[in-house]
């Protein structure tokens, strides 16, 4: 299934709706950092995101160390940001 | 609880026993990449590692994208590698 890259206007509108996400330097991804009380809380969050991601068939690039999680969303098929990223980011925002 | 850095001899001995782990450029961490069939397999592995890590009270720095997981182990309290890293790496090796 092909997916198209967001226009700049769509990108700006999406970022305005998201909580704490920012555009990566190259404009092809959005990123957000999350901080929790400890590892169990952080990994619990990751587990919820993993289930969301799998259900949306769209997966994050993410890094964890102890209580911190950094998530990057991009759409390789679009070589940049697409509505899939915005949809997943919004769902992640609802978890926290 | 204080923990001491491995000597070079201990480090070499540990690396020889581990499967696929290599020393990071600065010598202060060991790293290993894992590849799975898909995201569910990769995250399943991460969940098992998370439980191991929590039980050992020693946590990885790790990155995941889809079916790939990259794990870095280091001991901040020792400012380098310690037996805690070796113990966790061996336990991870047993999972795969």
Coordinates of C-alpha atoms in Angstrom, one line a residue:
Chain A
X1 CA 0.0 0.0 0.0
X2 CA 1.6 3.2 -1.1
X3 CA 1.5 6.2 1.2
X4 CA 2.3 9.8 0.4
X5 CA 4.5 12.2 2.2
X6 CA 2.8 15.0 4.1
X7 CA 2.9 18.5 2.6
X8 CA 4.6 21.2 4.7
X9 CA 1.2 22.6 5.6
X10 CA 0.0 19.1 6.7
X11 CA 3.2 18.6 8.7
X12 CA 2.8 21.9 10.5
X13 CA -0.8 21.2 11.3
X14 CA 0.1 17.8 12.6
X15 CA 2.9 19.1 14.8
X16 CA 0.6 21.7 16.3
X17 CA -1.8 19.0 17.4
X18 CA 0.9 16.7 18.9
X19 CA 2.2 17.1 22.4
X20 CA 6.0 17.5 22.7
X21 CA 6.9 16.1 19.3
X22 CA 9.4 17.9 17.2
X23 CA 10.6 17.6 13.6
X24 CA 14.0 15.9 13.1
X25 CA 16.6 18.1 11.5
X26 CA 16.2 16.6 8.0
X27 CA 12.4 17.1 8.2
X28 CA 11.7 13.4 7.5
X29 CA 10.8 12.3 11.0
X30 CA 9.2 13.4 14.2
X31 CA 10.8 12.7 17.6
X32 CA 9.7 12.7 21.2
X33 CA 11.4 11.9 24.5
X34 CA 9.5 10.4 27.4
X35 CA 10.7 10.1 31.0
X36 CA 9.3 7.7 33.6
X37 CA 9.9 6.9 37.3
X38 CA 11.9 3.8 36.6
X39 CA 12.6 1.0 34.1
X40 CA 9.5 -0.9 34.8
X41 CA 7.3 2.1 34.1
X42 CA 9.3 2.9 30.9
X43 CA 9.1 -0.6 29.6
X44 CA 5.4 -0.8 30.5
X45 CA 4.9 2.2 28.3
X46 CA 7.0 0.6 25.5
X47 CA 4.8 -2.5 25.7
X48 CA 1.7 -0.4 25.2
X49 CA 3.3 1.4 22.3
X50 CA 4.4 -1.9 20.8
X51 CA 0.9 -3.2 20.8
X52 CA -0.4 0.0 19.3
X53 CA 2.3 0.0 16.6
X54 CA 1.6 -3.6 15.7
X55 CA -2.1 -2.9 15.4
X56 CA -1.4 0.0 13.1
X57 CA 1.2 -2.0 11.2
X58 CA 3.5 1.0 11.7
X59 CA 6.5 0.7 13.9
X60 CA 8.7 3.2 15.8
X61 CA 12.5 3.5 15.8
X62 CA 13.2 3.8 19.5
X63 CA 15.8 3.9 22.2
X64 CA 15.5 3.2 25.9
X65 CA 17.9 3.6 28.7
X66 CA 16.5 2.9 32.2
X67 CA 13.6 5.4 32.7
X68 CA 14.0 7.2 29.4
X69 CA 12.4 6.4 26.0
X70 CA 13.1 8.3 22.8
X71 CA 10.8 7.6 19.9
X72 CA 11.4 8.5 16.2
X73 CA 8.6 8.1 13.7
X74 CA 9.1 8.1 10.0
X75 CA 7.6 6.3 7.0
X76 CA 10.2 4.6 4.9
X77 CA 7.7 3.9 2.1
X78 CA 7.2 7.7 1.8
X79 CA 10.8 8.6 2.4
X80 CA 9.6 11.0 5.1
X81 CA 6.6 11.8 7.3
X82 CA 3.1 10.5 6.5
X83 CA -0.3 10.3 8.1
X84 CA 0.8 7.0 9.6
X85 CA 3.3 8.7 11.8
X86 CA 0.8 11.3 12.9
X87 CA -1.8 8.6 13.7
X88 CA 0.7 6.6 15.8
X89 CA 2.1 9.7 17.5
X90 CA -1.5 10.8 18.5
X91 CA -2.2 7.3 19.9
X92 CA 1.1 7.4 21.9
X93 CA 0.2 10.8 23.3
X94 CA -3.1 9.4 24.6
X95 CA -1.1 6.8 26.6
X96 CA 0.8 9.3 28.7
Chain B
X1 CA 26.7 -1.1 46.1
X2 CA 30.0 -0.3 44.4
X3 CA 31.1 -2.4 41.5
X4 CA 34.6 -2.5 39.9
X5 CA 35.6 -2.2 36.3
X6 CA 36.9 -5.4 34.7
X7 CA 40.6 -5.6 34.1
X8 CA 41.7 -6.0 30.5
X9 CA 42.3 -9.7 31.1
X10 CA 38.8 -10.2 32.6
X11 CA 37.3 -8.2 29.7
X12 CA 39.1 -10.4 27.1
X13 CA 38.0 -13.6 28.9
X14 CA 34.4 -12.4 29.1
X15 CA 34.3 -11.5 25.4
X16 CA 35.7 -14.8 24.4
X17 CA 32.8 -16.5 26.2
X18 CA 30.0 -14.3 24.7
X19 CA 28.4 -14.9 21.4
X20 CA 28.6 -12.1 18.9
X21 CA 29.2 -9.3 21.4
X22 CA 32.0 -6.8 20.7
X23 CA 33.7 -4.1 22.6
X24 CA 32.6 -0.5 21.9
X25 CA 35.3 1.8 20.5
X26 CA 35.9 3.4 23.9
X27 CA 36.2 0.1 25.6
X28 CA 33.6 1.0 28.2
X29 CA 30.7 -1.1 26.8
X30 CA 29.8 -4.2 24.9
X31 CA 27.4 -4.2 22.0
X32 CA 25.4 -6.8 20.1
X33 CA 22.9 -6.7 17.3
X34 CA 20.0 -9.2 17.0
X35 CA 17.7 -9.8 14.1
X36 CA 14.3 -11.5 14.1
X37 CA 11.6 -12.4 11.7
X38 CA 9.4 -9.4 12.5
X39 CA 8.5 -6.8 15.1
X40 CA 6.5 -9.1 17.3
X41 CA 9.5 -11.5 17.5
X42 CA 11.9 -8.6 18.2
X43 CA 9.6 -7.1 20.9
X44 CA 9.0 -10.5 22.4
X45 CA 12.8 -10.9 22.8
X46 CA 13.0 -7.4 24.3
X47 CA 10.3 -8.3 26.8
X48 CA 12.3 -11.3 27.9
X49 CA 15.4 -9.2 28.2
X50 CA 13.5 -6.5 30.2
X51 CA 12.4 -9.1 32.7
X52 CA 16.0 -10.5 33.0
X53 CA 17.4 -7.0 33.3
X54 CA 14.9 -6.0 36.0
X55 CA 15.7 -9.2 38.0
X56 CA 19.4 -8.4 37.8
X57 CA 18.8 -4.7 38.6
X58 CA 21.0 -4.0 35.6
X59 CA 19.5 -2.4 32.5
X60 CA 20.5 -2.2 28.9
X61 CA 20.8 0.8 26.6
X62 CA 18.9 -0.4 23.5
X63 CA 17.5 0.5 20.2
X64 CA 14.9 -1.2 18.1
X65 CA 13.6 -0.7 14.6
X66 CA 11.1 -3.3 13.3
X67 CA 12.9 -6.7 13.5
X68 CA 16.3 -5.4 14.7
X69 CA 17.5 -4.9 18.3
X70 CA 20.8 -3.3 19.2
X71 CA 21.9 -3.7 22.8
X72 CA 24.7 -1.9 24.6
X73 CA 25.7 -2.9 28.1
X74 CA 27.8 -0.7 30.4
X75 CA 28.0 0.0 34.1
X76 CA 27.7 3.6 34.9
X77 CA 28.8 3.1 38.5
X78 CA 32.0 1.6 37.3
X79 CA 32.4 4.0 34.4
X80 CA 33.0 1.0 32.1
X81 CA 32.4 -2.7 31.9
X82 CA 31.8 -4.8 35.0
X83 CA 30.7 -8.3 35.8
X84 CA 27.1 -7.1 35.8
X85 CA 27.4 -6.5 32.0
X86 CA 28.9 -10.0 31.5
X87 CA 26.2 -11.6 33.6
X88 CA 23.4 -9.9 31.7
X89 CA 25.0 -10.6 28.3
X90 CA 25.3 -14.3 29.1
X91 CA 21.7 -14.4 30.2
X92 CA 20.6 -12.7 26.9
X93 CA 22.7 -15.1 24.9
X94 CA 20.8 -18.0 26.5
X95 CA 17.5 -16.5 25.2
X96 CA 18.4 -16.6 21.5

